[in-house]
Amino acid sequence: MTISFTASRLANHLSCKPYLRSVEALYSYNRRLDCLAKAGRLDDARRLFDELPHRDEVSWNTLISAYASAGLYDDALLLFRSNPQLYSSTVPWSSLISGFSRSGRTVDAFHIFHRMLFVGLRPDPYSLGAYIRACSNLPSLITGEVAHSLAIKSSLNADSFVAAALVAMYSNCGQATAATFVFDSVPMECRSNRVLWTSLIMARAHDGDHLRAMELFRLMRYEGFAPNQFTLPIVLTACAADLALDFGRQIHALATHTGLYTSQFVQSSLVNLYAKCSDLAAAKMVLALAEHDDTVSWNSLIVRCSRAALHDDALSLFSEMHRRCIGMDEFSFPSALNSLAAADDLGNGLALHCLVEKTGFGNRQHVGNALVDMYSKCGQPVVAYKLFDTLPSRNVVGWTALYNGYSRHVSDESALRLYCRMRAIGVHPDEYIISSVLSSCADLTLLELGRQVHAVAILLGLVSFRSASNSLITMYAKSGCAHAACEVFNSMIHRDAITWTAMIVGYAQNGRGRDSLVLFNQMVRSGATPDYVTFIGLLFACSHAGMVDVGRAHFDSMEPLYGVAPGPEHYACMVDLLCRGGRVSEGAALLFSGAGAAMADATVWKSLLAGSRVHRDVHVAEWAAGELLRLDPGDATAYVMLSNVYSAAGRWTDVARVRGVMRARGVTKEPGCSWVEDCGRVHVFHVDDRGHPMAAEIYEKVTEMLEEAEAAGYMVDTRWSLQYAAEEEREWGLAHHSEKLAVAFGLLCGPKEKPIRVYKNLRICGDCHTAIKFVAKVYEREIVLRDSNCFHHFSGGNCSCFDYW
């Protein structure tokens, strides 16, 4: 029986030998075909495929997959359609869906998947996973949820490959919670797919939950799963975003231990981590030890050096990158250009511009924007404008750079024309240019335009940005609308030191010094730290509210309590504060020795000179004027204010002597002028000005309002007349000061329901200050006048400022 069984097996073996030989040959051919395909020799693979005497499903699938992997999707599809017998297998369908998805041809991937379902095939994990990854490309949450439903219906939702695709899809759609739900629904024994873990970590990182991403990585390691070269960069990016340097160093050690350190993705992520965490020495070390020069790594380090204001380091790295012929891309140039702009290095900026044009990146938008910014900051706004006009596409970033250049180096008026042009062609502003435009409106006191910009900011949702709201507060405060500034301040949810300071200064400028003090106390209680500028506003508020002792206490507390060393501006405020309180000699003593003497600059001496002028202290005035002229002999302020002191004291010979010295030295005084905005036009007036078309009506109105003011108790103070003449002539000269002409025009043309807003380039004289108080009372009008020092809100016979006349 044993012998017969053996003979039977031998007979069968001999009869099947030709078939076995053909199977072995086909297997050998398929292996050769697979090797050629993986080597990228598709032409040789196709020739071998065409020469095969017999082809099985493996042969067809191998070549179709090779075409799809090489990006020859149409050839793969044509080959697939040439053999309808392949329609019954999901393998070629999966290859096609995956290939079209990778190439971004998502609609074609959808069509192929739907065709597969139409011919009656049930999806397997690979075809369904490929289809879900195609959904991630859109990203379309509705389509992805339909695919998720199909996975549940097909009982494939627990498969690790399908689950990884679902997690990635929900991650791309910003649905980190849904991604976590999918991950949790996969049984523990099926979570061995590293792609699944990596997808969930990426979902949390993309959602901004960097701490959770790091915790998931720790859990992945606890479960015994090893990361790959794609997992570590995601975790390192999360560490960089959360500034988790210690955890990042542990990842660095893990990468070295597992051999993943050689991956360019890992090295680039490490450079980014150390650079973002300000450990530039470690970042440079990683870059130096890298086996391959990676452009992304170099760019990351250059960007971080530029943003950390280490411009010399950034430029040195860029030069080294260029010297070593590391392939630069469009992200290599902007940071170097920003560093040159910060250093005001126009010469090297021109050289770098030549390199940009030589490498062909000049037409890239963010490179062009960086060039515009460089020329603007280097004082070449016209060149920046010409370059900007040649850019193939212009966005709000370029407009902002150009605007700031014109605002800084040309004029705010020219900059505002650029903004109007930008709006006219339909470019929407962002929070940065809105802040710049509001700053220009504040400097030019263009309240109506500022209100229009505020409306645009509300419409575009930009008031939620702190920088825009801070600029709004400053604009309204500098335009004399402290109540509007306060409304913006109260509407802000998050405030920083700049916000509090802007409001404190705004209250101080508008004569609400006590409100400044209350706000300062609230600022300290809120935990915000006052800075150098905060104390300038606070001391200014105390000065203009006449609170000498309170101001002195805050001045003395600056360095001990808040670590802010007093500077020249603070000493100027203190001198002004003491002089306003009638303590001129104490103000002079503050500058006589110690820190005050070291801090005494031109601003400080001007404050002392102004105080001595008010209190007719000729001796202190002469001393302050002498120190001021020693610092700047060409400053007209010293001559004019000393002349005012002499004229107030009736020392006309000294007045003539000072004016003679001015003429001999060629020093000219800035002419005083006042202006009023009416119906979008600005009307400018000078002393005794008769050039206005309505001059006759204005002068008649001046006579009328002064007569009404005198009837209410106003008396002309001829001490403010700077000419030696008869009393009547001196009164006539005071009557036609520019601010009185501007107020008269406002009474004639301004709507009665709105305040009269007058702006003056110099300080208002004491006589005009008194006269306008009576005019506001007689005509029952609110008059807001801003001079070179502060705002004066006249109403009901009072002024918001502490009378210092």
PDB file of N, CA and C in Angstrom, residues 626-655:
ATOM      1  N   GLY A 626      20.251 130.278  28.599  1.00  0.00           N
ATOM      2  CA  GLY A 626      21.678 130.093  28.341  1.00  0.00           C
ATOM      3  C   GLY A 626      22.038 128.630  28.166  1.00  0.00           C
ATOM      4  N   GLU A 627      21.498 127.755  29.028  1.00  0.00           N
ATOM      5  CA  GLU A 627      21.772 126.320  28.914  1.00  0.00           C
ATOM      6  C   GLU A 627      21.180 125.742  27.630  1.00  0.00           C
ATOM      7  N   LEU A 628      20.011 126.237  27.273  1.00  0.00           N
ATOM      8  CA  LEU A 628      19.362 125.760  26.057  1.00  0.00           C
ATOM      9  C   LEU A 628      20.149 126.167  24.821  1.00  0.00           C
ATOM     10  N   LEU A 629      20.630 127.410  24.808  1.00  0.00           N
ATOM     11  CA  LEU A 629      21.427 127.867  23.670  1.00  0.00           C
ATOM     12  C   LEU A 629      22.776 127.163  23.611  1.00  0.00           C
ATOM     13  N   ARG A 630      23.294 126.766  24.765  1.00  0.00           N
ATOM     14  CA  ARG A 630      24.547 126.015  24.767  1.00  0.00           C
ATOM     15  C   ARG A 630      24.357 124.659  24.079  1.00  0.00           C
ATOM     16  N   LEU A 631      23.188 124.045  24.285  1.00  0.00           N
ATOM     17  CA  LEU A 631      22.914 122.758  23.655  1.00  0.00           C
ATOM     18  C   LEU A 631      22.599 122.900  22.171  1.00  0.00           C
ATOM     19  N   ASP A 632      21.862 123.955  21.822  1.00  0.00           N
ATOM     20  CA  ASP A 632      21.462 124.149  20.420  1.00  0.00           C
ATOM     21  C   ASP A 632      21.326 125.644  20.132  1.00  0.00           C
ATOM     22  N   PRO A 633      22.400 126.276  19.639  1.00  0.00           N
ATOM     23  CA  PRO A 633      22.350 127.725  19.378  1.00  0.00           C
ATOM     24  C   PRO A 633      21.343 128.116  18.305  1.00  0.00           C
ATOM     25  N   GLY A 634      20.917 127.157  17.481  1.00  0.00           N
ATOM     26  CA  GLY A 634      19.987 127.483  16.408  1.00  0.00           C
ATOM     27  C   GLY A 634      18.532 127.276  16.762  1.00  0.00           C
ATOM     28  N   ASP A 635      18.242 126.912  18.020  1.00  0.00           N
ATOM     29  CA  ASP A 635      16.859 126.679  18.442  1.00  0.00           C
ATOM     30  C   ASP A 635      16.187 128.016  18.738  1.00  0.00           C
ATOM     31  N   ALA A 636      15.136 128.335  17.981  1.00  0.00           N
ATOM     32  CA  ALA A 636      14.466 129.626  18.146  1.00  0.00           C
ATOM     33  C   ALA A 636      13.697 129.714  19.458  1.00  0.00           C
ATOM     34  N   THR A 637      13.389 128.564  20.080  1.00  0.00           N
ATOM     35  CA  THR A 637      12.571 128.577  21.301  1.00  0.00           C
ATOM     36  C   THR A 637      13.212 129.409  22.405  1.00  0.00           C
ATOM     37  N   ALA A 638      14.526 129.260  22.594  1.00  0.00           N
ATOM     38  CA  ALA A 638      15.203 129.990  23.666  1.00  0.00           C
ATOM     39  C   ALA A 638      15.090 131.488  23.460  1.00  0.00           C
ATOM     40  N   TYR A 639      15.305 131.956  22.236  1.00  0.00           N
ATOM     41  CA  TYR A 639      15.235 133.389  21.951  1.00  0.00           C
ATOM     42  C   TYR A 639      13.818 133.914  22.159  1.00  0.00           C
ATOM     43  N   VAL A 640      12.837 133.179  21.625  1.00  0.00           N
ATOM     44  CA  VAL A 640      11.451 133.654  21.683  1.00  0.00           C
ATOM     45  C   VAL A 640      10.951 133.696  23.124  1.00  0.00           C
ATOM     46  N   MET A 641      11.195 132.649  23.883  1.00  0.00           N
ATOM     47  CA  MET A 641      10.676 132.599  25.252  1.00  0.00           C
ATOM     48  C   MET A 641      11.393 133.611  26.152  1.00  0.00           C
ATOM     49  N   LEU A 642      12.704 133.777  25.957  1.00  0.00           N
ATOM     50  CA  LEU A 642      13.410 134.793  26.742  1.00  0.00           C
ATOM     51  C   LEU A 642      12.915 136.182  26.374  1.00  0.00           C
ATOM     52  N   SER A 643      12.642 136.382  25.102  1.00  0.00           N
ATOM     53  CA  SER A 643      12.072 137.668  24.666  1.00  0.00           C
ATOM     54  C   SER A 643      10.713 137.901  25.309  1.00  0.00           C
ATOM     55  N   ASN A 644       9.917 136.824  25.441  1.00  0.00           N
ATOM     56  CA  ASN A 644       8.609 136.947  26.085  1.00  0.00           C
ATOM     57  C   ASN A 644       8.744 137.332  27.561  1.00  0.00           C
ATOM     58  N   VAL A 645       9.746 136.728  28.219  1.00  0.00           N
ATOM     59  CA  VAL A 645       9.977 137.057  29.626  1.00  0.00           C
ATOM     60  C   VAL A 645      10.354 138.531  29.771  1.00  0.00           C
ATOM     61  N   TYR A 646      11.242 139.032  28.921  1.00  0.00           N
ATOM     62  CA  TYR A 646      11.647 140.435  28.973  1.00  0.00           C
ATOM     63  C   TYR A 646      10.478 141.367  28.668  1.00  0.00           C
ATOM     64  N   SER A 647       9.641 140.980  27.676  1.00  0.00           N
ATOM     65  CA  SER A 647       8.512 141.852  27.331  1.00  0.00           C
ATOM     66  C   SER A 647       7.493 141.899  28.459  1.00  0.00           C
ATOM     67  N   ALA A 648       7.266 140.737  29.138  1.00  0.00           N
ATOM     68  CA  ALA A 648       6.329 140.723  30.260  1.00  0.00           C
ATOM     69  C   ALA A 648       6.843 141.582  31.409  1.00  0.00           C
ATOM     70  N   ALA A 649       8.179 141.662  31.519  1.00  0.00           N
ATOM     71  CA  ALA A 649       8.777 142.487  32.578  1.00  0.00           C
ATOM     72  C   ALA A 649       8.956 143.934  32.147  1.00  0.00           C
ATOM     73  N   GLY A 650       8.578 144.250  30.905  1.00  0.00           N
ATOM     74  CA  GLY A 650       8.712 145.617  30.416  1.00  0.00           C
ATOM     75  C   GLY A 650      10.132 146.007  30.074  1.00  0.00           C
ATOM     76  N   ARG A 651      11.012 145.038  29.896  1.00  0.00           N
ATOM     77  CA  ARG A 651      12.417 145.335  29.567  1.00  0.00           C
ATOM     78  C   ARG A 651      12.581 145.283  28.050  1.00  0.00           C
ATOM     79  N   TRP A 652      12.091 146.326  27.394  1.00  0.00           N
ATOM     80  CA  TRP A 652      12.027 146.356  25.935  1.00  0.00           C
ATOM     81  C   TRP A 652      13.409 146.448  25.283  1.00  0.00           C
ATOM     82  N   THR A 653      14.350 147.034  25.993  1.00  0.00           N
ATOM     83  CA  THR A 653      15.717 147.085  25.452  1.00  0.00           C
ATOM     84  C   THR A 653      16.286 145.674  25.319  1.00  0.00           C
ATOM     85  N   ASP A 654      16.051 144.850  26.339  1.00  0.00           N
ATOM     86  CA  ASP A 654      16.514 143.460  26.272  1.00  0.00           C
ATOM     87  C   ASP A 654      15.762 142.671  25.209  1.00  0.00           C
ATOM     88  N   VAL A 655      14.474 143.015  25.018  1.00  0.00           N
ATOM     89  CA  VAL A 655      13.700 142.372  23.946  1.00  0.00           C
ATOM     90  C   VAL A 655      14.359 142.653  22.602  1.00  0.00           C
TER      91      VAL A 655
END
